[in-house]
XYZ file of C-alpha atoms in Angstrom:
774
model
C 86.934 101.407 122.733
C 85.503 100.478 119.468
C 87.710 100.805 116.369
C 86.939 101.123 112.625
C 87.145 97.413 111.049
C 88.278 98.672 107.737
C 91.931 97.562 107.187
C 92.888 101.326 105.971
C 91.976 102.560 109.551
C 94.225 100.062 111.539
C 95.862 102.983 112.959
C 93.135 103.719 115.178
C 92.999 100.067 116.426
C 96.771 100.565 117.134
C 96.259 103.538 119.279
C 93.283 101.590 121.174
C 95.244 98.675 121.861
C 98.152 100.551 123.705
C 95.398 101.821 126.376
C 93.650 98.742 126.594
C 93.804 95.483 128.869
C 92.490 93.058 126.405
C 91.030 92.884 123.251
C 87.620 91.604 121.717
C 88.172 90.142 118.355
C 84.704 90.079 116.250
C 84.556 87.658 113.358
C 81.933 87.139 110.692
C 80.602 83.713 111.025
C 80.081 83.415 107.009
C 83.209 85.335 105.857
C 85.573 83.639 108.692
C 89.012 85.425 109.038
C 89.902 88.034 106.695
C 93.290 90.044 106.267
C 91.999 92.608 108.723
C 91.311 90.205 111.307
C 94.767 88.449 110.621
C 96.393 91.637 111.408
C 94.309 92.547 114.408
C 95.368 89.197 115.929
C 99.039 89.934 115.294
C 98.702 93.376 116.712
C 97.138 92.584 119.761
C 99.756 89.736 120.417
C 102.467 92.224 120.015
C 100.996 94.363 122.574
C 100.724 91.474 124.755
C 96.986 91.673 125.078
C 94.770 88.535 125.994
C 92.124 87.969 123.374
C 88.428 86.806 123.576
C 86.493 86.143 120.427
C 83.073 86.894 119.665
C 81.594 85.259 116.553
C 79.064 87.400 115.136
C 76.424 87.027 112.622
C 75.816 83.137 113.223
C 72.328 83.603 111.711
C 74.036 84.163 108.391
C 74.922 80.307 108.381
C 71.243 79.612 108.268
C 69.479 82.419 106.487
C 72.147 83.234 103.721
C 74.360 80.256 103.411
C 71.333 77.776 104.465
C 73.828 75.442 105.915
C 72.543 72.228 108.058
C 73.350 72.365 111.876
C 76.013 69.934 111.313
C 77.832 71.906 108.590
C 77.494 75.215 110.551
C 79.312 73.426 113.545
C 82.184 72.690 111.161
C 82.328 76.016 109.692
C 82.197 77.652 113.280
C 85.016 75.175 114.461
C 87.041 75.820 111.256
C 86.960 79.612 112.036
C 88.429 79.111 115.658
C 91.109 76.627 114.332
C 92.329 79.467 111.879
C 92.189 82.232 114.761
C 94.212 79.740 116.853
C 96.633 79.008 114.043
C 97.329 82.976 113.581
C 97.390 83.439 117.368
C 100.154 80.546 117.780
C 101.934 82.094 114.679
C 102.020 85.533 116.000
C 103.123 84.222 119.427
C 106.176 82.686 118.072
C 108.044 86.036 118.435
C 105.926 87.283 121.312
C 105.477 84.167 123.439
C 102.741 83.212 125.845
C 100.619 81.190 123.440
C 96.950 81.650 124.411
C 94.094 79.076 123.101
C 90.864 80.052 121.935
C 88.275 77.533 123.176
C 84.475 77.695 123.460
C 84.751 75.176 126.616
C 87.401 77.628 128.119
C 84.733 80.301 128.128
C 86.746 82.911 125.961
C 84.386 82.629 122.659
C 80.944 84.212 122.553
C 78.414 82.986 119.698
C 76.291 86.224 118.715
C 74.062 87.943 116.262
C 74.030 91.814 116.980
C 71.216 92.513 114.513
C 68.888 89.815 116.360
C 69.899 91.002 119.616
C 71.521 87.766 121.300
C 74.643 86.385 122.232
C 75.787 83.340 124.419
C 78.603 81.368 125.654
C 78.736 77.815 126.249
C 78.480 78.578 129.970
C 75.491 80.931 129.600
C 73.419 78.632 127.486
C 73.980 75.451 129.928
C 72.693 78.061 132.553
C 69.704 78.419 130.296
C 69.130 74.619 130.380
C 69.376 74.577 134.018
C 66.708 77.526 134.445
C 64.422 75.609 131.734
C 64.155 72.226 133.074
C 64.617 73.234 136.619
C 67.009 70.177 137.343
C 69.806 70.890 139.664
C 72.816 69.741 137.835
C 76.121 71.457 137.324
C 75.983 74.092 134.501
C 79.696 74.364 133.994
C 80.144 70.481 133.646
C 77.281 70.514 131.210
C 78.902 73.548 129.286
C 82.332 71.385 129.109
C 80.572 68.641 127.395
C 78.851 71.032 124.664
C 81.791 71.480 121.887
C 84.022 69.149 120.500
C 83.303 65.510 119.627
C 80.931 64.837 122.483
C 77.635 62.801 121.928
C 74.790 62.363 124.525
C 73.788 58.848 124.861
C 69.856 58.965 125.850
C 69.797 55.510 127.209
C 72.909 55.906 129.640
C 72.066 59.701 130.056
C 75.552 60.597 129.746
C 78.116 62.118 127.403
C 80.864 59.936 125.411
C 83.351 60.469 122.590
C 81.720 57.986 120.427
C 78.332 58.465 119.028
C 75.377 56.082 120.191
C 74.621 53.186 118.163
C 71.363 54.644 116.799
C 73.227 57.532 115.672
C 73.181 60.970 116.749
C 74.648 64.519 116.287
C 77.497 66.218 118.413
C 76.298 67.729 121.540
C 76.786 71.272 120.257
C 74.507 70.670 117.227
C 72.032 68.658 119.387
C 71.635 71.229 122.170
C 72.659 74.528 120.885
C 72.358 74.853 117.110
C 69.116 72.865 116.504
C 67.003 74.806 119.103
C 68.495 77.915 117.516
C 67.723 76.607 113.920
C 63.977 75.623 115.187
C 63.434 79.064 116.540
C 64.712 80.914 113.368
C 62.589 78.524 110.995
C 59.546 79.024 113.134
C 59.563 82.481 113.154
C 60.669 83.012 109.526
C 57.999 80.398 108.460
C 55.405 82.787 109.869
C 52.950 80.314 111.603
C 51.909 81.684 114.718
C 50.670 78.318 116.259
C 53.992 76.592 115.882
C 56.006 79.934 116.875
C 53.911 80.060 120.103
C 54.610 76.118 120.817
C 58.127 76.274 120.218
C 58.537 79.587 122.429
C 56.441 78.140 125.150
C 58.814 74.779 125.242
C 61.488 77.424 126.016
C 59.545 79.130 128.759
C 58.615 82.284 126.815
C 55.138 83.739 126.106
C 54.758 86.765 123.841
C 51.598 89.079 123.695
C 49.188 89.005 120.580
C 50.595 92.243 119.321
C 54.048 90.742 118.867
C 52.962 88.181 116.572
C 51.428 90.957 114.300
C 55.182 92.525 113.890
C 57.290 91.947 110.868
C 59.724 88.907 110.710
C 62.803 90.853 111.755
C 61.514 92.628 114.779
C 59.658 89.312 116.038
C 62.944 87.398 115.606
C 64.699 90.124 117.483
C 62.035 89.990 120.172
C 61.725 86.206 120.286
C 65.440 85.848 120.703
C 66.030 88.387 123.197
C 63.226 86.808 125.284
C 64.876 83.373 124.971
C 68.416 84.315 125.571
C 67.984 87.435 127.910
C 70.652 89.918 128.626
C 73.969 89.672 127.309
C 75.321 88.091 130.571
C 77.536 85.539 128.992
C 79.536 88.188 126.970
C 80.048 90.023 130.361
C 80.957 87.187 132.243
C 83.583 85.938 129.431
C 84.968 89.718 129.574
C 85.270 89.516 133.503
C 86.857 86.086 133.393
C 89.355 86.265 130.617
C 90.297 90.224 130.583
C 92.515 91.345 133.665
C 91.646 94.275 135.716
C 93.895 97.137 135.069
C 95.854 96.504 138.141
C 96.361 92.864 137.200
C 97.479 93.911 133.753
C 99.638 96.878 134.817
C 103.190 94.856 135.159
C 102.880 93.475 131.694
C 101.830 96.648 129.992
C 104.335 98.906 131.862
C 107.160 96.612 130.720
C 106.050 96.846 127.308
C 105.176 100.686 127.073
C 107.647 102.304 129.483
C 111.217 103.148 127.945
C 112.697 104.001 131.414
C 114.724 101.777 133.794
C 112.943 99.020 135.620
C 114.473 99.742 139.171
C 113.111 103.401 139.206
C 110.361 104.794 141.558
C 108.057 105.744 138.717
C 108.435 102.143 137.005
C 107.387 100.510 140.437
C 104.462 103.015 141.007
C 103.163 102.396 137.649
C 103.552 98.334 137.942
C 101.438 98.935 141.538
C 99.140 101.196 139.881
C 99.849 103.711 142.954
C 97.248 106.579 143.439
C 99.957 108.261 145.756
C 102.966 107.738 143.349
C 104.236 110.313 140.656
C 101.684 110.958 137.991
C 102.368 109.259 134.397
C 99.589 109.544 131.973
C 100.168 107.882 128.352
C 98.098 109.834 125.545
C 97.591 108.040 122.305
C 94.724 109.964 120.627
C 93.370 113.140 120.105
C 89.656 113.997 119.760
C 88.549 117.199 118.339
C 85.966 119.540 120.050
C 82.782 119.989 118.441
C 83.816 122.993 116.758
C 87.083 121.651 115.876
C 89.102 124.658 117.034
C 91.027 122.687 119.632
C 91.625 118.928 120.598
C 91.140 116.823 123.712
C 93.845 114.294 124.795
C 92.779 110.524 125.409
C 95.034 108.521 127.547
C 95.374 106.231 130.368
C 96.486 106.998 133.898
C 99.193 104.690 134.992
C 100.086 105.931 138.450
C 99.224 109.120 140.571
C 95.960 110.701 140.351
C 95.093 113.656 137.582
C 93.023 116.170 138.808
C 91.509 119.403 137.208
C 93.448 122.441 137.774
C 96.747 120.623 138.000
C 99.671 121.742 136.067
C 101.572 118.959 134.094
C 104.665 118.604 132.120
C 103.794 117.183 128.544
C 106.588 115.009 127.206
C 106.451 114.522 123.352
C 107.986 111.476 121.530
C 111.195 113.347 120.852
C 111.682 114.003 124.837
C 114.487 112.268 127.025
C 116.283 113.371 129.971
C 119.216 114.269 128.290
C 117.258 116.345 125.709
C 114.419 118.257 127.078
C 113.449 120.274 123.883
C 110.333 118.337 123.275
C 108.559 119.500 126.416
C 105.912 121.837 127.492
C 104.127 122.682 130.947
C 100.327 123.014 130.661
C 97.232 123.145 132.942
C 94.587 120.513 132.888
C 91.358 122.616 132.677
C 88.876 120.017 132.389
C 88.560 115.991 132.611
C 86.091 113.719 131.278
C 84.936 110.125 131.055
C 84.371 109.222 127.305
C 81.419 106.917 126.930
C 80.031 106.621 123.301
C 78.802 110.149 122.311
C 78.654 111.345 125.846
C 81.278 112.717 127.893
C 80.870 112.573 131.775
C 82.590 115.542 133.366
C 84.991 114.355 136.536
C 87.180 116.137 138.848
C 89.894 113.486 139.202
C 91.112 109.995 137.631
C 92.778 107.283 139.496
C 95.295 105.078 138.176
C 94.094 102.383 135.505
C 91.416 104.743 134.044
C 90.825 106.150 130.717
C 90.367 109.938 130.704
C 89.569 112.649 128.222
C 91.938 115.591 129.277
C 91.259 119.362 127.944
C 94.210 122.019 127.925
C 97.247 119.887 127.250
C 97.070 119.250 123.252
C 98.801 122.378 121.867
C 102.298 120.667 121.709
C 101.100 117.116 121.248
C 101.264 115.932 117.391
C 100.622 112.184 117.886
C 101.297 110.775 121.454
C 102.737 112.122 124.788
C 103.640 111.254 128.281
C 102.138 113.504 131.323
C 103.832 113.859 134.549
C 104.070 116.111 137.425
C 105.674 119.257 136.948
C 107.670 119.222 140.546
C 108.929 115.701 140.144
C 112.600 115.527 140.697
C 113.647 111.970 139.200
C 114.405 111.500 135.613
C 111.077 110.465 133.555
C 111.240 108.733 130.500
C 108.486 108.548 127.834
C 106.000 105.710 126.983
C 106.908 104.003 123.647
C 105.428 105.720 120.706
C 102.987 103.673 118.676
C 104.136 101.046 116.447
C 102.163 100.621 113.375
C 101.574 97.635 111.320
C 101.343 99.334 108.044
C 102.812 102.520 106.306
C 101.526 105.586 104.978
C 102.522 105.266 101.208
C 99.684 106.801 99.255
C 100.034 110.584 98.814
C 98.213 113.577 97.094
C 98.841 117.254 96.924
C 96.577 119.990 98.136
C 96.284 123.769 97.435
C 93.320 126.058 98.228
C 91.197 127.185 95.388
C 91.538 130.871 96.681
C 95.290 131.297 97.079
C 94.612 133.805 99.914
C 93.117 130.953 102.029
C 96.579 129.150 102.219
C 96.955 129.978 106.030
C 93.569 128.516 106.784
C 94.564 125.372 104.794
C 97.887 124.909 106.379
C 96.109 125.142 110.120
C 93.639 122.647 108.854
C 96.578 120.123 107.873
C 98.323 120.621 111.234
C 94.842 119.501 112.691
C 94.616 116.627 110.273
C 97.938 115.592 111.557
C 96.938 115.322 114.946
C 93.441 113.684 114.511
C 94.852 110.459 112.278
C 97.536 108.651 113.761
C 99.242 107.586 110.424
C 98.534 110.948 108.585
C 101.891 112.729 107.632
C 101.714 116.387 106.083
C 104.633 117.629 104.473
C 105.643 120.788 102.613
C 107.866 119.954 99.352
C 110.752 122.035 98.184
C 108.413 123.191 95.408
C 106.106 124.557 98.158
C 103.340 121.918 97.496
C 101.582 120.617 100.491
C 101.493 116.807 100.436
C 99.270 114.392 102.455
C 100.322 110.828 103.287
C 97.783 108.126 104.289
C 97.226 104.498 103.920
C 95.128 104.264 101.062
C 92.354 105.679 98.937
C 89.541 105.524 101.481
C 92.004 106.974 104.231
C 92.782 110.021 102.027
C 89.183 110.377 101.187
C 88.242 110.589 104.875
C 91.163 113.248 105.399
C 89.733 115.409 102.438
C 86.169 115.430 103.859
C 87.579 116.247 107.176
C 89.916 119.109 105.827
C 87.031 120.659 103.755
C 84.149 120.470 106.240
C 85.879 120.268 109.815
C 89.281 121.493 110.026
C 89.903 124.411 107.510
C 86.422 125.132 106.066
C 88.064 126.139 102.676
C 87.540 124.664 99.022
C 90.704 122.782 98.218
C 92.150 121.567 95.097
C 93.411 117.806 95.119
C 96.125 116.411 92.871
C 96.145 112.960 91.454
C 97.274 110.312 94.242
C 100.854 109.091 93.872
C 102.917 107.155 95.999
C 106.252 107.243 98.343
C 109.187 105.556 96.714
C 112.310 103.927 98.412
C 115.945 104.180 96.571
C 118.021 101.066 96.782
C 121.006 99.351 95.291
C 121.549 95.818 93.747
C 125.185 95.507 93.603
C 128.406 96.622 95.495
C 129.880 99.890 94.541
C 131.883 99.568 91.283
C 134.875 101.582 92.779
C 135.981 103.191 96.597
C 134.177 106.614 96.540
C 135.767 109.266 98.414
C 135.022 112.999 99.092
C 137.014 115.570 100.671
C 135.874 118.111 103.259
C 135.550 121.981 101.921
C 138.741 122.916 103.733
C 140.734 119.704 102.023
C 141.810 118.683 105.494
C 139.647 115.455 105.858
C 138.826 112.755 103.336
C 136.374 110.052 103.731
C 136.120 106.895 101.651
C 132.957 104.598 101.441
C 131.299 101.742 99.387
C 127.744 100.647 99.332
C 126.339 97.247 99.091
C 122.826 95.557 99.505
C 121.660 94.313 102.892
C 120.768 90.659 103.420
C 117.189 89.885 102.749
C 115.068 90.256 105.659
C 117.502 92.415 107.679
C 115.623 95.685 106.895
C 112.322 94.166 108.094
C 114.114 92.951 111.286
C 115.354 96.233 112.146
C 112.005 98.170 111.297
C 109.854 95.646 113.465
C 112.331 95.804 116.441
C 113.808 92.223 115.967
C 117.224 93.997 116.566
C 118.159 97.329 118.254
C 121.075 99.559 117.906
C 120.797 100.104 121.635
C 121.783 96.685 122.167
C 125.364 95.819 123.710
C 128.256 95.176 121.040
C 128.042 91.586 122.198
C 124.224 91.051 121.817
C 124.445 92.635 118.297
C 127.625 90.698 117.333
C 125.606 87.380 118.189
C 122.537 88.449 116.384
C 124.151 89.177 113.136
C 126.628 86.226 113.331
C 124.062 83.700 114.026
C 121.234 84.969 111.860
C 122.728 86.520 108.901
C 126.269 84.733 109.043
C 128.197 88.218 109.444
C 131.879 87.865 110.794
C 132.104 88.854 114.484
C 134.347 92.105 113.225
C 131.531 93.426 110.917
C 128.921 92.671 113.345
C 130.694 94.625 116.197
C 131.763 97.693 114.322
C 128.026 98.708 113.497
C 127.794 102.540 113.918
C 124.349 103.166 113.237
C 120.974 102.340 111.458
C 119.523 105.030 109.320
C 117.722 107.318 108.783
C 116.713 106.669 112.422
C 116.958 104.166 115.187
C 114.867 101.921 113.276
C 115.828 102.528 110.093
C 116.328 100.296 107.236
C 119.992 100.874 106.429
C 123.260 100.393 108.265
C 126.721 102.174 108.692
C 129.598 100.402 109.243
C 133.189 101.170 110.261
C 135.345 98.616 107.981
C 138.731 100.680 108.508
C 141.798 98.959 109.845
C 143.451 100.280 112.870
C 146.924 99.871 110.892
C 145.619 102.216 108.353
C 143.438 104.770 110.309
C 143.834 106.650 113.250
C 140.782 105.045 115.273
C 140.685 107.815 117.756
C 140.564 110.482 115.479
C 137.998 108.617 113.469
C 136.090 108.236 116.921
C 136.072 111.990 117.512
C 133.981 112.424 114.066
C 131.925 109.495 114.643
C 128.742 111.608 115.487
C 129.208 113.669 112.667
C 129.575 111.051 110.046
C 126.570 109.226 111.327
C 124.372 112.540 111.113
C 125.677 112.818 107.498
C 124.752 108.955 106.794
C 121.259 109.493 108.352
C 120.549 113.010 106.632
C 121.366 111.097 103.198
C 119.518 107.913 104.022
C 116.773 110.226 104.778
C 116.453 111.852 101.222
C 118.452 109.748 98.757
C 120.158 111.125 95.374
C 117.786 109.701 92.935
C 114.670 111.681 93.948
C 114.813 112.749 97.359
C 112.992 109.579 98.735
C 114.405 107.687 101.606
C 117.027 105.069 101.105
C 116.393 101.471 101.931
C 118.063 98.124 102.415
C 121.657 99.575 101.740
C 124.852 98.749 103.995
C 127.345 101.692 103.861
C 130.975 100.650 104.867
C 133.625 103.355 105.552
C 136.827 101.556 104.488
C 139.305 104.467 104.796
C 139.306 108.121 106.234
C 141.830 110.539 106.705
C 140.938 113.016 109.617
C 142.611 116.209 110.618
C 144.177 116.107 113.830
C 143.302 119.761 114.732
C 139.599 119.816 116.289
C 139.308 123.161 114.576
C 139.399 121.542 110.852
C 137.109 118.539 111.703
C 133.978 120.597 112.751
C 130.718 119.028 112.254
C 130.033 121.977 109.366
C 132.874 120.119 107.493
C 132.313 116.553 108.130
C 128.314 116.158 107.980
C 127.790 117.377 104.462
C 130.909 115.511 103.233
C 129.733 112.069 104.842
C 126.430 112.573 102.998
C 128.073 113.242 99.699
C 130.262 110.081 99.870
C 127.187 108.318 100.869
C 125.494 109.567 98.027
C 128.541 108.642 95.432
C 129.060 105.377 96.830
C 125.162 104.718 96.468
C 125.243 105.862 92.688
C 128.131 103.470 91.947
C 126.242 100.509 93.343
C 123.716 100.212 90.737
C 120.891 102.099 92.066
C 117.161 101.312 91.747
C 113.935 102.454 92.782
C 111.807 100.552 95.141
C 107.723 101.015 95.292
C 105.305 99.998 97.735
C 103.168 96.772 96.991
C 99.529 96.129 98.499
C 98.451 92.600 99.524
C 94.921 92.362 98.181
C 92.120 89.777 99.404
C 89.457 89.492 97.137
C 86.073 87.599 98.187
C 84.345 86.571 94.850
C 81.880 83.962 93.266
C 83.687 81.370 91.327
C 82.529 82.556 88.003
C 84.270 85.939 88.455
C 87.603 84.553 89.363
C 88.812 84.952 85.625
C 87.564 88.204 85.178
C 89.805 89.222 88.375
C 92.721 87.900 86.943
C 92.429 89.727 83.956
C 92.043 93.148 86.014
C 95.189 92.178 88.029
C 97.378 91.667 84.978
C 96.501 94.826 83.560
C 97.745 96.471 86.627
C 101.291 94.504 87.023
C 99.498 92.544 89.685
C 100.043 88.757 90.161
C 97.775 86.243 91.881
C 99.660 84.027 94.874
C 96.376 81.902 95.589
C 92.815 81.430 94.848
C 91.053 78.998 97.422
C 87.540 78.279 98.085
C 86.068 79.878 101.184
C 85.184 76.833 103.406
C 81.540 76.420 103.993
C 80.620 79.047 101.199
C 80.051 79.392 97.433
C 82.527 82.058 97.437
C 86.262 82.171 96.505
C 89.275 84.065 98.123
C 91.669 85.167 95.668
C 95.037 86.474 97.024
C 97.530 88.871 95.263
C 99.962 91.371 95.456
C 99.268 94.572 93.448
C 101.891 97.786 93.161
C 100.064 100.687 95.010
C 100.870 103.115 92.158
C 98.580 100.805 89.852
C 95.943 100.158 92.743
C 94.188 103.822 92.193
C 90.527 102.983 90.904
C 91.027 99.233 91.206
C 88.143 98.664 93.283
C 85.783 100.647 90.816
C 87.324 98.490 87.931
C 86.826 95.324 89.883
C 83.276 95.835 90.618
C 82.893 96.988 86.994
C 84.184 93.728 85.673
C 82.413 91.353 88.160
C 79.156 93.101 88.204
C 79.581 94.300 91.785
C 79.866 90.858 92.977
C 83.732 91.025 94.159
C 84.714 92.669 97.405
C 88.336 93.476 98.290
C 90.708 94.582 100.894
C 94.158 96.126 100.343
C 96.784 96.519 102.935
C 100.656 97.615 102.511
C 102.828 94.340 102.356
C 106.498 94.836 101.166
C 108.623 96.812 99.057
C 109.576 95.681 95.718
C 112.279 96.967 93.134
C 110.695 98.966 90.063
C 111.690 97.375 86.757
C 114.224 99.292 84.834
C 117.230 101.541 85.449
C 116.251 104.936 86.825
C 119.559 106.500 85.431
C 119.180 105.158 81.802
C 119.241 108.304 79.959
C 118.758 106.457 76.363
C 115.009 106.113 77.749
C 112.807 108.475 75.918
C 109.546 109.224 77.881
C 106.581 110.361 75.520
C 103.673 112.016 76.814
C 100.271 110.597 77.090
C 101.653 107.077 76.075
C 102.186 104.209 78.895
C 105.643 103.455 79.276
C 106.959 99.865 78.700
C 107.700 97.818 81.787
C 111.647 98.248 81.620
C 111.152 102.186 81.372
C 109.088 102.326 84.457
C 112.026 103.196 87.138
C 113.063 105.957 84.740
C 109.624 107.547 84.176
C 108.786 107.249 88.304
C 112.224 108.910 88.963
C 111.663 111.793 86.422
C 108.195 112.505 87.083
C 108.800 112.545 91.053
C 111.798 115.017 90.461
C 109.629 117.358 88.250
C 106.941 117.055 90.976
C 109.220 118.160 93.601
C 110.544 121.139 91.386
C 114.067 119.239 91.041
C 115.961 119.179 87.630
C 115.266 116.080 85.655
C 118.357 114.239 86.185
C 120.851 113.376 88.994
C 123.666 115.740 88.587
C 126.960 113.960 88.910
C 129.018 117.143 89.727
C 126.534 117.835 92.833
C 127.575 114.536 94.626
C 131.193 113.573 93.181
C 134.607 115.399 93.779
C 136.506 116.518 90.671
C 139.127 113.845 91.738
C 136.312 111.238 91.818
C 135.207 112.326 88.349
C 138.678 112.181 87.053
C 139.046 108.637 88.552
C 135.759 107.497 87.012
C 136.711 108.807 83.525
C 140.087 106.875 83.752
C 138.190 103.812 84.573
C 136.176 104.215 81.775
C 139.037 104.954 79.242
C 140.783 101.810 80.739
C 137.484 99.654 80.265
C 137.594 100.816 76.650
C 141.018 100.008 75.993
C 140.467 96.506 77.204
C 137.393 95.936 74.910
C 139.305 97.303 71.696
């Protein structure tokens, strides 16, 4: 399955890796490992897939960089070392370190434009075929890489060069013949080309020599190297079959118990077992009216005319709401642009399914409609980036709004990381990973999915809300019936904990002992606090924590336990939409320090507790020095050395800062690595090209969240229209403009989140502080 190489579209790669048995990593020989290559490696390791490498555009080392064969070898070797470093770094968390080594046969060298590819093994077979000498090709291949030198006097390979001097075996036996073909063909001397090709056992017609350089080069190389059998052999040897890969894949993707009949059938790829199909991508029909679901069959056989249950991402055996029953009307094998119709698909196959898409939003699990045992879903996709850039749309003609809304629904199905929302103000917003991603979405929305003219607002970004200190007082809130009272404080989480939760490093589903051990050893929590974690929020992998910090001597734990679910729901609702500007809360620890709960169940219903828990979480948050957080891109810029200073200037104007600028090995280019706030990145590429005369090329990808300078609640700041705000006023400006855009009042209303008694206590504290200062 081919996936886009641009870092903005890494969600397509995520969907493909979930279905695949292995990954073919294609690296540019001249550019080496870029940020998108590094992320692809990390993602393949997380999905526990074996990797094989194709180093493409090897001819760029000769024709563009004009490296001599010896330097070209060192450049290729350095690229493989970098790949192995990234694999071992990613494998520290996932385990099972794999080594990429040409001798092992998991590296292929290629030039797609010139139509050739080879592995060391296939190149060794060329020599056997050419010279007709019966020697072992595999043994010869094992000596064609690394510090191995051929000694002609003894006719063997040693690790020391011969006294008369000589090049490494890869340079002598692989690169020098390759360089010779290129130099002869590009030199356009027919006689010398004929002689060189004759040495390699190839003769071309006279008409072939009249071709231009590029077609002649392609013809000569494909004649010498033949079909891409080396690449095929590499895949057969190093990528396991669907049956061999099933155990590892099912263990990673299936959320159900490992001792169930379904689990064993999936591991065995059992065609007679219960049907399980994991759908990860939806492809539109040619008229874009409906979608076909693309998935992998794990067990059972899917057939046309079969009725299946479609389990969505929110399904569980306890909550069957996200489940529909559909009929499979057609099946195809998807092959490039062609669809080959089939009547059934066995386990291990990729299949395109018609008729089941209506209830699928992103991913789904298909199973038999009449299967009695509990069926669990396949794990939803875990992306290595976030949708942080958003824009608002509306139709040019207001009467076409229903068409546009239907188009947005289709966009959400078609793009794995696209999120569409309707704000309180009624505007329709689309979130994507970057400008190019949103451009692609808008093009599809206009031309394919809605066919209406739409107006697009200037792009903005998602924010998060956080705190930087502990709450200055214990905040409390009473339920509307005055029968219950909850007291909370908020404080920042330890550095790195939010990322651990989001990346699955710790799960709320773990036992209390496992949770306690994790927090005690990694974050130095005391055991009591670690074992009193109630929830993460706003969802199971949300970057906030709710703790029960009450004492059994002061609070009735049984009554508190009775309303635990309601308090958790209130906390998660609050964490989903913070008090500053309705953006998610991040990196905050909420502690319940006191609670007075009514003994009668009638007086402690969820309608009383949930909104109160949310309100007390908000008040604790607002008393803990709240701040806004903004998304930050990691930017990698490839540029000639004389443009580096211009890049520094462009970045400094946009609050960016350079973390490193290093020469790119084996090339005259420099790599500049920097961090750039996403809100400052709009138009950055155009600005960069203008200041470097089009010589710089950049890749941007979401990296982390950073606190915006300034206090968002500082009412003394005056925001002037059409004037850029000073750095310390940015948080206030972002909050006010976000609230305006969402149709909210300009400032946070204290009365909305604080009880009257709380306001009185705050006023009393302020008065006491004033007296102390006097």
